[in-house]
PDB file of N, CA and C in Angstrom:
ATOM      1  N   MET R 115    -323.715  16.490  96.610  1.00  0.00           N
ATOM      2  CA  MET R 115    -322.790  17.825  96.007  1.00  0.00           C
ATOM      3  C   MET R 115    -323.542  19.175  96.468  1.00  0.00           C
ATOM      4  N   ALA R 116    -322.585  19.834  96.641  1.00  0.00           N
ATOM      5  CA  ALA R 116    -323.430  21.491  96.925  1.00  0.00           C
ATOM      6  C   ALA R 116    -323.934  22.280  95.661  1.00  0.00           C
ATOM      7  N   TYR R 117    -324.659  22.744  95.794  1.00  0.00           N
ATOM      8  CA  TYR R 117    -325.381  23.519  94.678  1.00  0.00           C
ATOM      9  C   TYR R 117    -324.252  24.947  94.380  1.00  0.00           C
ATOM     10  N   VAL R 118    -323.510  25.473  93.472  1.00  0.00           N
ATOM     11  CA  VAL R 118    -322.914  26.472  93.414  1.00  0.00           C
ATOM     12  C   VAL R 118    -323.387  27.218  92.571  1.00  0.00           C
ATOM     13  N   ASP R 119    -323.893  28.618  92.758  1.00  0.00           N
ATOM     14  CA  ASP R 119    -324.007  29.068  91.528  1.00  0.00           C
ATOM     15  C   ASP R 119    -323.289  30.520  90.899  1.00  0.00           C
ATOM     16  N   HIS R 120    -323.111  29.990  89.879  1.00  0.00           N
ATOM     17  CA  HIS R 120    -321.558  30.264  89.228  1.00  0.00           C
ATOM     18  C   HIS R 120    -321.843  31.977  88.462  1.00  0.00           C
ATOM     19  N   ALA R 121    -323.304  32.285  88.746  1.00  0.00           N
ATOM     20  CA  ALA R 121    -323.689  33.650  88.352  1.00  0.00           C
ATOM     21  C   ALA R 121    -322.656  34.705  89.186  1.00  0.00           C
ATOM     22  N   PHE R 122    -322.722  34.387  90.735  1.00  0.00           N
ATOM     23  CA  PHE R 122    -321.838  35.613  91.581  1.00  0.00           C
ATOM     24  C   PHE R 122    -320.394  35.330  91.721  1.00  0.00           C
ATOM     25  N   SER R 123    -320.051  34.233  91.009  1.00  0.00           N
ATOM     26  CA  SER R 123    -318.130  33.522  91.453  1.00  0.00           C
ATOM     27  C   SER R 123    -317.575  34.500  90.844  1.00  0.00           C
ATOM     28  N   ILE R 124    -316.415  34.518  91.417  1.00  0.00           N
ATOM     29  CA  ILE R 124    -315.574  35.079  91.038  1.00  0.00           C
ATOM     30  C   ILE R 124    -314.374  34.076  90.369  1.00  0.00           C
ATOM     31  N   SER R 125    -314.133  34.454  89.064  1.00  0.00           N
ATOM     32  CA  SER R 125    -313.259  33.618  88.283  1.00  0.00           C
ATOM     33  C   SER R 125    -311.954  34.219  87.791  1.00  0.00           C
ATOM     34  N   ASP R 126    -310.995  33.557  87.431  1.00  0.00           N
ATOM     35  CA  ASP R 126    -309.555  34.092  86.695  1.00  0.00           C
ATOM     36  C   ASP R 126    -310.310  35.017  85.775  1.00  0.00           C
ATOM     37  N   GLU R 127    -311.019  34.656  85.179  1.00  0.00           N
ATOM     38  CA  GLU R 127    -311.136  36.208  84.155  1.00  0.00           C
ATOM     39  C   GLU R 127    -311.571  37.647  84.548  1.00  0.00           C
ATOM     40  N   ASP R 128    -312.440  37.470  85.791  1.00  0.00           N
ATOM     41  CA  ASP R 128    -312.773  38.637  86.566  1.00  0.00           C
ATOM     42  C   ASP R 128    -311.587  39.090  87.279  1.00  0.00           C
ATOM     43  N   MET R 129    -310.648  38.440  87.913  1.00  0.00           N
ATOM     44  CA  MET R 129    -309.181  39.069  88.515  1.00  0.00           C
ATOM     45  C   MET R 129    -308.480  39.749  87.197  1.00  0.00           C
ATOM     46  N   MET R 130    -308.474  39.266  86.243  1.00  0.00           N
ATOM     47  CA  MET R 130    -307.727  39.743  85.095  1.00  0.00           C
ATOM     48  C   MET R 130    -308.176  40.843  84.074  1.00  0.00           C
ATOM     49  N   MET R 131    -309.092  41.685  84.611  1.00  0.00           N
ATOM     50  CA  MET R 131    -309.595  42.472  83.821  1.00  0.00           C
ATOM     51  C   MET R 131    -309.141  44.018  84.111  1.00  0.00           C
ATOM     52  N   GLU R 132    -308.882  44.938  82.955  1.00  0.00           N
ATOM     53  CA  GLU R 132    -307.742  45.923  83.331  1.00  0.00           C
ATOM     54  C   GLU R 132    -308.138  46.602  83.893  1.00  0.00           C
ATOM     55  N   THR R 133    -309.441  47.308  84.292  1.00  0.00           N
ATOM     56  CA  THR R 133    -309.901  48.086  85.068  1.00  0.00           C
ATOM     57  C   THR R 133    -309.640  48.113  86.615  1.00  0.00           C
ATOM     58  N   SER R 134    -308.937  48.638  87.333  1.00  0.00           N
ATOM     59  CA  SER R 134    -308.685  48.965  89.022  1.00  0.00           C
ATOM     60  C   SER R 134    -309.471  49.568  89.738  1.00  0.00           C
ATOM     61  N   TYR R 135    -309.952  49.321  90.760  1.00  0.00           N
ATOM     62  CA  TYR R 135    -310.781  49.882  91.720  1.00  0.00           C
ATOM     63  C   TYR R 135    -310.105  50.424  92.418  1.00  0.00           C
ATOM     64  N   MET R 136    -310.295  52.012  92.387  1.00  0.00           N
ATOM     65  CA  MET R 136    -309.667  53.313  92.911  1.00  0.00           C
ATOM     66  C   MET R 136    -310.554  54.034  93.844  1.00  0.00           C
ATOM     67  N   VAL R 137    -309.957  54.185  95.006  1.00  0.00           N
ATOM     68  CA  VAL R 137    -311.267  55.519  96.034  1.00  0.00           C
ATOM     69  C   VAL R 137    -310.408  56.168  95.553  1.00  0.00           C
ATOM     70  N   ASN R 138    -311.241  57.610  94.953  1.00  0.00           N
ATOM     71  CA  ASN R 138    -311.006  58.984  94.612  1.00  0.00           C
ATOM     72  C   ASN R 138    -311.750  59.740  95.508  1.00  0.00           C
ATOM     73  N   ASN R 139    -311.020  60.271  96.280  1.00  0.00           N
ATOM     74  CA  ASN R 139    -311.624  61.538  97.449  1.00  0.00           C
ATOM     75  C   ASN R 139    -310.874  62.622  97.588  1.00  0.00           C
ATOM     76  N   ARG R 140    -310.743  62.966  96.217  1.00  0.00           N
ATOM     77  CA  ARG R 140    -310.676  64.488  96.073  1.00  0.00           C
ATOM     78  C   ARG R 140    -311.948  65.343  96.666  1.00  0.00           C
ATOM     79  N   PRO R 141    -311.545  66.607  96.912  1.00  0.00           N
ATOM     80  CA  PRO R 141    -312.783  67.441  97.659  1.00  0.00           C
ATOM     81  C   PRO R 141    -313.226  67.811  96.331  1.00  0.00           C
ATOM     82  N   PRO R 142    -314.385  67.766  95.807  1.00  0.00           N
ATOM     83  CA  PRO R 142    -315.134  68.387  94.731  1.00  0.00           C
ATOM     84  C   PRO R 142    -315.403  69.710  95.050  1.00  0.00           C
ATOM     85  N   VAL R 143    -314.481  70.392  94.401  1.00  0.00           N
ATOM     86  CA  VAL R 143    -314.636  71.947  94.288  1.00  0.00           C
ATOM     87  C   VAL R 143    -315.479  72.572  93.976  1.00  0.00           C
ATOM     88  N   LYS R 144    -316.429  72.693  92.614  1.00  0.00           N
ATOM     89  CA  LYS R 144    -317.541  73.062  92.248  1.00  0.00           C
ATOM     90  C   LYS R 144    -318.778  72.786  93.621  1.00  0.00           C
ATOM     91  N   GLU R 145    -318.958  71.851  93.978  1.00  0.00           N
ATOM     92  CA  GLU R 145    -319.930  71.265  94.996  1.00  0.00           C
ATOM     93  C   GLU R 145    -319.862  72.355  95.781  1.00  0.00           C
ATOM     94  N   ILE R 146    -318.363  72.139  96.677  1.00  0.00           N
ATOM     95  CA  ILE R 146    -317.949  73.271  98.141  1.00  0.00           C
ATOM     96  C   ILE R 146    -318.359  74.746  97.959  1.00  0.00           C
ATOM     97  N   ALA R 147    -317.961  74.967  96.706  1.00  0.00           N
ATOM     98  CA  ALA R 147    -317.847  76.279  96.578  1.00  0.00           C
ATOM     99  C   ALA R 147    -319.594  76.750  96.266  1.00  0.00           C
ATOM    100  N   LEU R 148    -320.459  75.898  95.610  1.00  0.00           N
ATOM    101  CA  LEU R 148    -322.091  76.168  95.605  1.00  0.00           C
ATOM    102  C   LEU R 148    -322.302  76.109  97.219  1.00  0.00           C
ATOM    103  N   ALA R 149    -321.802  74.926  97.937  1.00  0.00           N
ATOM    104  CA  ALA R 149    -322.488  75.092  99.351  1.00  0.00           C
ATOM    105  C   ALA R 149    -322.127  76.004  99.919  1.00  0.00           C
ATOM    106  N   ILE R 150    -321.096  76.445 100.015  1.00  0.00           N
ATOM    107  CA  ILE R 150    -320.326  77.649 100.637  1.00  0.00           C
ATOM    108  C   ILE R 150    -321.227  79.189 100.216  1.00  0.00           C
ATOM    109  N   SER R 151    -321.508  79.316  99.104  1.00  0.00           N
ATOM    110  CA  SER R 151    -322.035  80.208  98.610  1.00  0.00           C
ATOM    111  C   SER R 151    -323.600  80.318  99.215  1.00  0.00           C
ATOM    112  N   LEU R 152    -324.401  78.921  99.233  1.00  0.00           N
ATOM    113  CA  LEU R 152    -325.528  78.839  99.599  1.00  0.00           C
ATOM    114  C   LEU R 152    -325.560  79.391 101.245  1.00  0.00           C
ATOM    115  N   LEU R 153    -324.960  78.969 101.791  1.00  0.00           N
ATOM    116  CA  LEU R 153    -324.538  79.324 103.414  1.00  0.00           C
ATOM    117  C   LEU R 153    -324.344  80.760 103.587  1.00  0.00           C
ATOM    118  N   VAL R 154    -323.523  81.639 102.680  1.00  0.00           N
ATOM    119  CA  VAL R 154    -323.439  82.871 102.629  1.00  0.00           C
ATOM    120  C   VAL R 154    -324.641  83.578 102.422  1.00  0.00           C
ATOM    121  N   PHE R 155    -325.204  83.462 101.291  1.00  0.00           N
ATOM    122  CA  PHE R 155    -326.435  84.110 100.776  1.00  0.00           C
ATOM    123  C   PHE R 155    -327.289  83.847 101.796  1.00  0.00           C
ATOM    124  N   GLY R 156    -327.518  82.778 102.643  1.00  0.00           N
ATOM    125  CA  GLY R 156    -328.893  82.212 102.998  1.00  0.00           C
ATOM    126  C   GLY R 156    -328.407  82.886 104.253  1.00  0.00           C
ATOM    127  N   THR R 157    -327.159  83.025 104.838  1.00  0.00           N
ATOM    128  CA  THR R 157    -327.119  83.667 105.649  1.00  0.00           C
ATOM    129  C   THR R 157    -327.359  85.449 105.753  1.00  0.00           C
ATOM    130  N   LEU R 158    -326.906  86.230 104.593  1.00  0.00           N
ATOM    131  CA  LEU R 158    -327.398  87.098 104.461  1.00  0.00           C
ATOM    132  C   LEU R 158    -328.836  87.386 104.432  1.00  0.00           C
ATOM    133  N   SER R 159    -329.578  86.402 103.328  1.00  0.00           N
ATOM    134  CA  SER R 159    -331.068  86.641 103.333  1.00  0.00           C
ATOM    135  C   SER R 159    -331.480  86.673 104.876  1.00  0.00           C
ATOM    136  N   ILE R 160    -331.259  85.756 105.811  1.00  0.00           N
ATOM    137  CA  ILE R 160    -332.222  85.917 106.980  1.00  0.00           C
ATOM    138  C   ILE R 160    -331.977  86.837 107.724  1.00  0.00           C
ATOM    139  N   ILE R 161    -330.612  87.484 107.916  1.00  0.00           N
ATOM    140  CA  ILE R 161    -330.339  88.667 108.434  1.00  0.00           C
ATOM    141  C   ILE R 161    -331.155  89.996 108.001  1.00  0.00           C
ATOM    142  N   SER R 162    -331.111  90.194 106.419  1.00  0.00           N
ATOM    143  CA  SER R 162    -331.669  91.309 105.797  1.00  0.00           C
ATOM    144  C   SER R 162    -333.285  91.048 105.962  1.00  0.00           C
ATOM    145  N   GLY R 163    -333.592  89.976 105.907  1.00  0.00           N
ATOM    146  CA  GLY R 163    -335.438  89.329 105.990  1.00  0.00           C
ATOM    147  C   GLY R 163    -335.741  90.073 107.625  1.00  0.00           C
ATOM    148  N   ILE R 164    -334.813  89.447 108.647  1.00  0.00           N
ATOM    149  CA  ILE R 164    -335.327  89.966 109.789  1.00  0.00           C
ATOM    150  C   ILE R 164    -335.042  91.767 110.163  1.00  0.00           C
ATOM    151  N   PHE R 165    -334.209  92.048 109.513  1.00  0.00           N
ATOM    152  CA  PHE R 165    -334.241  93.562 109.544  1.00  0.00           C
ATOM    153  C   PHE R 165    -335.152  94.730 108.645  1.00  0.00           C
ATOM    154  N   MET R 166    -335.615  93.692 107.322  1.00  0.00           N
ATOM    155  CA  MET R 166    -336.569  94.265 106.719  1.00  0.00           C
ATOM    156  C   MET R 166    -337.884  94.099 107.466  1.00  0.00           C
ATOM    157  N   ALA R 167    -338.374  93.105 108.184  1.00  0.00           N
ATOM    158  CA  ALA R 167    -339.248  92.917 109.147  1.00  0.00           C
ATOM    159  C   ALA R 167    -339.433  94.136 110.277  1.00  0.00           C
ATOM    160  N   VAL R 168    -338.052  93.954 110.907  1.00  0.00           N
ATOM    161  CA  VAL R 168    -338.649  95.078 112.140  1.00  0.00           C
ATOM    162  C   VAL R 168    -338.918  96.105 111.527  1.00  0.00           C
ATOM    163  N   ASN R 169    -338.154  96.992 110.931  1.00  0.00           N
ATOM    164  CA  ASN R 169    -338.124  98.101 109.913  1.00  0.00           C
ATOM    165  C   ASN R 169    -339.182  98.363 108.945  1.00  0.00           C
ATOM    166  N   HIS R 170    -340.519  97.317 108.820  1.00  0.00           N
ATOM    167  CA  HIS R 170    -340.879  97.356 107.892  1.00  0.00           C
ATOM    168  C   HIS R 170    -340.754  98.212 106.168  1.00  0.00           C
ATOM    169  N   ILE R 171    -339.617  97.505 106.115  1.00  0.00           N
ATOM    170  CA  ILE R 171    -338.713  98.049 104.884  1.00  0.00           C
ATOM    171  C   ILE R 171    -339.871  97.338 103.396  1.00  0.00           C
ATOM    172  N   GLY R 172    -340.052  98.180 102.568  1.00  0.00           N
ATOM    173  CA  GLY R 172    -340.889  97.596 101.381  1.00  0.00           C
ATOM    174  C   GLY R 172    -342.334  97.501 101.681  1.00  0.00           C
ATOM    175  N   GLY R 173    -342.868  98.461 102.780  1.00  0.00           N
ATOM    176  CA  GLY R 173    -344.193  98.454 102.769  1.00  0.00           C
ATOM    177  C   GLY R 173    -344.676  97.980 104.040  1.00  0.00           C
ATOM    178  N   ASP R 174    -344.659  96.382 104.286  1.00  0.00           N
ATOM    179  CA  ASP R 174    -345.211  96.059 105.446  1.00  0.00           C
ATOM    180  C   ASP R 174    -344.088  94.866 105.759  1.00  0.00           C
ATOM    181  N   SER R 175    -344.154  94.280 106.913  1.00  0.00           N
ATOM    182  CA  SER R 175    -343.140  92.824 107.367  1.00  0.00           C
ATOM    183  C   SER R 175    -343.361  91.676 106.492  1.00  0.00           C
ATOM    184  N   ALA R 176    -344.259  91.744 105.115  1.00  0.00           N
ATOM    185  CA  ALA R 176    -344.550  90.577 104.511  1.00  0.00           C
ATOM    186  C   ALA R 176    -343.167  90.189 103.830  1.00  0.00           C
ATOM    187  N   HIS R 177    -342.584  91.585 103.536  1.00  0.00           N
ATOM    188  CA  HIS R 177    -341.346  91.513 102.443  1.00  0.00           C
ATOM    189  C   HIS R 177    -339.903  90.966 103.147  1.00  0.00           C
ATOM    190  N   GLY R 178    -339.991  91.388 104.695  1.00  0.00           N
ATOM    191  CA  GLY R 178    -338.921  90.762 105.009  1.00  0.00           C
ATOM    192  C   GLY R 178    -339.532  89.252 105.984  1.00  0.00           C
ATOM    193  N   LEU R 179    -340.666  88.699 106.159  1.00  0.00           N
ATOM    194  CA  LEU R 179    -340.866  87.418 106.351  1.00  0.00           C
ATOM    195  C   LEU R 179    -340.304  86.660 104.901  1.00  0.00           C
ATOM    196  N   PHE R 180    -340.832  86.773 103.771  1.00  0.00           N
ATOM    197  CA  PHE R 180    -339.978  86.538 102.255  1.00  0.00           C
ATOM    198  C   PHE R 180    -338.799  86.321 102.567  1.00  0.00           C
ATOM    199  N   PHE R 181    -338.064  87.668 102.723  1.00  0.00           N
ATOM    200  CA  PHE R 181    -336.526  87.187 102.399  1.00  0.00           C
ATOM    201  C   PHE R 181    -336.251  86.187 103.844  1.00  0.00           C
ATOM    202  N   GLY R 182    -336.776  86.062 104.613  1.00  0.00           N
ATOM    203  CA  GLY R 182    -336.485  85.215 105.809  1.00  0.00           C
ATOM    204  C   GLY R 182    -336.449  83.854 105.377  1.00  0.00           C
ATOM    205  N   ILE R 183    -337.687  83.421 105.021  1.00  0.00           N
ATOM    206  CA  ILE R 183    -338.108  82.023 104.707  1.00  0.00           C
ATOM    207  C   ILE R 183    -337.241  81.649 103.339  1.00  0.00           C
ATOM    208  N   LEU R 184    -336.941  82.567 102.469  1.00  0.00           N
ATOM    209  CA  LEU R 184    -335.515  82.633 101.659  1.00  0.00           C
ATOM    210  C   LEU R 184    -334.742  81.832 101.782  1.00  0.00           C
ATOM    211  N   GLY R 185    -334.148  82.866 103.078  1.00  0.00           N
ATOM    212  CA  GLY R 185    -332.895  82.722 103.579  1.00  0.00           C
ATOM    213  C   GLY R 185    -332.878  81.126 103.999  1.00  0.00           C
ATOM    214  N   VAL R 186    -333.484  80.811 105.189  1.00  0.00           N
ATOM    215  CA  VAL R 186    -333.741  79.573 105.453  1.00  0.00           C
ATOM    216  C   VAL R 186    -333.432  78.433 104.533  1.00  0.00           C
ATOM    217  N   ILE R 187    -334.202  78.736 103.723  1.00  0.00           N
ATOM    218  CA  ILE R 187    -334.314  77.614 102.413  1.00  0.00           C
ATOM    219  C   ILE R 187    -332.856  77.627 101.511  1.00  0.00           C
ATOM    220  N   LEU R 188    -332.103  79.068 101.411  1.00  0.00           N
ATOM    221  CA  LEU R 188    -330.554  78.520 101.045  1.00  0.00           C
ATOM    222  C   LEU R 188    -329.651  78.379 102.090  1.00  0.00           C
ATOM    223  N   PHE R 189    -330.097  78.522 103.346  1.00  0.00           N
ATOM    224  CA  PHE R 189    -328.937  77.860 104.402  1.00  0.00           C
ATOM    225  C   PHE R 189    -329.110  76.768 104.848  1.00  0.00           C
ATOM    226  N   LEU R 190    -329.972  75.921 104.536  1.00  0.00           N
ATOM    227  CA  LEU R 190    -330.435  74.537 105.312  1.00  0.00           C
ATOM    228  C   LEU R 190    -329.141  73.771 104.493  1.00  0.00           C
ATOM    229  N   PRO R 191    -329.430  73.728 103.209  1.00  0.00           N
ATOM    230  CA  PRO R 191    -328.763  72.754 102.253  1.00  0.00           C
ATOM    231  C   PRO R 191    -327.121  73.201 102.394  1.00  0.00           C
ATOM    232  N   GLY R 192    -326.997  74.256 102.288  1.00  0.00           N
ATOM    233  CA  GLY R 192    -325.557  75.290 102.595  1.00  0.00           C
ATOM    234  C   GLY R 192    -324.762  74.710 103.716  1.00  0.00           C
ATOM    235  N   PHE R 193    -325.625  75.026 105.333  1.00  0.00           N
ATOM    236  CA  PHE R 193    -324.805  74.378 106.176  1.00  0.00           C
ATOM    237  C   PHE R 193    -324.405  73.161 105.988  1.00  0.00           C
ATOM    238  N   TYR R 194    -325.493  71.956 105.774  1.00  0.00           N
ATOM    239  CA  TYR R 194    -325.356  70.487 105.728  1.00  0.00           C
ATOM    240  C   TYR R 194    -324.235  70.119 104.666  1.00  0.00           C
ATOM    241  N   TYR R 195    -324.193  70.536 103.777  1.00  0.00           N
ATOM    242  CA  TYR R 195    -323.149  70.105 102.608  1.00  0.00           C
ATOM    243  C   TYR R 195    -321.641  70.807 103.304  1.00  0.00           C
ATOM    244  N   THR R 196    -321.436  71.954 103.786  1.00  0.00           N
ATOM    245  CA  THR R 196    -320.576  72.709 103.884  1.00  0.00           C
ATOM    246  C   THR R 196    -319.997  71.996 105.179  1.00  0.00           C
ATOM    247  N   ARG R 197    -320.730  71.751 105.956  1.00  0.00           N
ATOM    248  CA  ARG R 197    -320.444  70.636 107.337  1.00  0.00           C
ATOM    249  C   ARG R 197    -320.110  69.179 106.846  1.00  0.00           C
ATOM    250  N   ILE R 198    -320.598  68.742 105.846  1.00  0.00           N
ATOM    251  CA  ILE R 198    -319.813  67.267 105.551  1.00  0.00           C
ATOM    252  C   ILE R 198    -318.506  67.551 104.608  1.00  0.00           C
ATOM    253  N   ALA R 199    -318.279  68.641 104.085  1.00  0.00           N
ATOM    254  CA  ALA R 199    -317.024  69.159 103.618  1.00  0.00           C
ATOM    255  C   ALA R 199    -315.978  69.077 104.811  1.00  0.00           C
ATOM    256  N   TYR R 200    -316.415  69.780 105.660  1.00  0.00           N
ATOM    257  CA  TYR R 200    -315.584  70.315 106.203  1.00  0.00           C
ATOM    258  C   TYR R 200    -315.013  68.802 107.406  1.00  0.00           C
ATOM    259  N   TYR R 201    -316.000  68.118 107.740  1.00  0.00           N
ATOM    260  CA  TYR R 201    -315.733  67.031 108.582  1.00  0.00           C
ATOM    261  C   TYR R 201    -315.090  65.899 107.546  1.00  0.00           C
ATOM    262  N   ALA R 202    -315.375  65.917 106.410  1.00  0.00           N
ATOM    263  CA  ALA R 202    -314.227  64.778 105.362  1.00  0.00           C
ATOM    264  C   ALA R 202    -312.924  65.571 105.446  1.00  0.00           C
ATOM    265  N   TYR R 203    -312.709  67.183 105.412  1.00  0.00           N
ATOM    266  CA  TYR R 203    -311.162  67.582 104.799  1.00  0.00           C
ATOM    267  C   TYR R 203    -310.481  66.908 106.749  1.00  0.00           C
ATOM    268  N   LYS R 204    -311.218  67.313 107.557  1.00  0.00           N
ATOM    269  CA  LYS R 204    -310.778  67.048 109.041  1.00  0.00           C
ATOM    270  C   LYS R 204    -310.456  65.798 109.145  1.00  0.00           C
ATOM    271  N   GLY R 205    -311.282  64.471 108.240  1.00  0.00           N
ATOM    272  CA  GLY R 205    -311.184  63.219 108.455  1.00  0.00           C
ATOM    273  C   GLY R 205    -311.853  62.282 109.623  1.00  0.00           C
ATOM    274  N   TYR R 206    -312.796  63.066 110.085  1.00  0.00           N
ATOM    275  CA  TYR R 206    -313.977  62.624 110.761  1.00  0.00           C
ATOM    276  C   TYR R 206    -314.352  61.033 110.320  1.00  0.00           C
ATOM    277  N   LYS R 207    -314.620  59.918 110.962  1.00  0.00           N
ATOM    278  CA  LYS R 207    -315.160  58.555 110.808  1.00  0.00           C
ATOM    279  C   LYS R 207    -316.353  58.952 110.256  1.00  0.00           C
ATOM    280  N   GLY R 208    -316.624  58.034 108.868  1.00  0.00           N
ATOM    281  CA  GLY R 208    -318.017  58.054 108.468  1.00  0.00           C
ATOM    282  C   GLY R 208    -318.509  59.664 107.474  1.00  0.00           C
ATOM    283  N   PHE R 209    -317.216  60.215 107.557  1.00  0.00           N
ATOM    284  CA  PHE R 209    -317.582  61.425 106.290  1.00  0.00           C
ATOM    285  C   PHE R 209    -316.734  61.085 105.370  1.00  0.00           C
ATOM    286  N   SER R 210    -317.217  61.595 104.069  1.00  0.00           N
ATOM    287  CA  SER R 210    -316.450  61.394 102.936  1.00  0.00           C
ATOM    288  C   SER R 210    -316.786  62.106 102.023  1.00  0.00           C
ATOM    289  N   PHE R 211    -315.785  62.813 100.853  1.00  0.00           N
ATOM    290  CA  PHE R 211    -316.185  63.960  99.852  1.00  0.00           C
ATOM    291  C   PHE R 211    -317.458  62.891  99.286  1.00  0.00           C
ATOM    292  N   SER R 212    -317.331  62.122  98.848  1.00  0.00           N
ATOM    293  CA  SER R 212    -318.213  61.034  97.961  1.00  0.00           C
ATOM    294  C   SER R 212    -319.534  61.251  98.730  1.00  0.00           C
ATOM    295  N   ASN R 213    -319.707  61.615  99.836  1.00  0.00           N
ATOM    296  CA  ASN R 213    -321.157  61.936 100.213  1.00  0.00           C
ATOM    297  C   ASN R 213    -321.834  63.211  99.742  1.00  0.00           C
ATOM    298  N   ILE R 214    -321.062  64.027  99.050  1.00  0.00           N
ATOM    299  CA  ILE R 214    -321.472  65.371  98.492  1.00  0.00           C
ATOM    300  C   ILE R 214    -321.997  65.187  97.438  1.00  0.00           C
ATOM    301  N   PRO R 215    -323.278  65.525  96.545  1.00  0.00           N
ATOM    302  CA  PRO R 215    -323.685  64.867  95.319  1.00  0.00           C
ATOM    303  C   PRO R 215    -323.110  66.193  94.245  1.00  0.00           C
ATOM    304  N   PRO R 216    -322.943  65.251  93.500  1.00  0.00           N
ATOM    305  CA  PRO R 216    -322.220  65.992  92.201  1.00  0.00           C
ATOM    306  C   PRO R 216    -323.314  67.256  91.402  1.00  0.00           C
ATOM    307  N   VAL R 217    -323.170  68.439  90.832  1.00  0.00           N
ATOM    308  CA  VAL R 217    -323.678  69.135  90.728  1.00  0.00           C
ATOM    309  C   VAL R 217    -324.039  69.365  88.948  1.00  0.00           C
TER     310      VAL R 217
END
C-alpha cells in the first residue's frame, strides 16, 4: 500500500471554505504616483546638477555633483517602477501590477 501524506491533501472540507481566491490586478494608484514623482524629481535633479556643476553655482562643482547623485538615486527606482506599471497597463507578458510593492 502506498503512503499518502494527508497533511497536504485536498479534502471536501477544504473545497467548502467560504473564501474564494480572486486575482486583483487593479493599478495601485499611490505607488504609481510615487514612482512617477521619483522619476520627475530625479530627472529635474540630474538636469539641475549638471547645470550647477558646469556653471559653478553654489561656489564650486561639488554642489552640482551632489544634486546629480541625488537625481540618479531618485531616478532609478522611479524609472524601474514606472516601466513596470506601463508594461502591466499595456498587458505585456510577465508584467503585473502585483510586481509593484505597496507603500
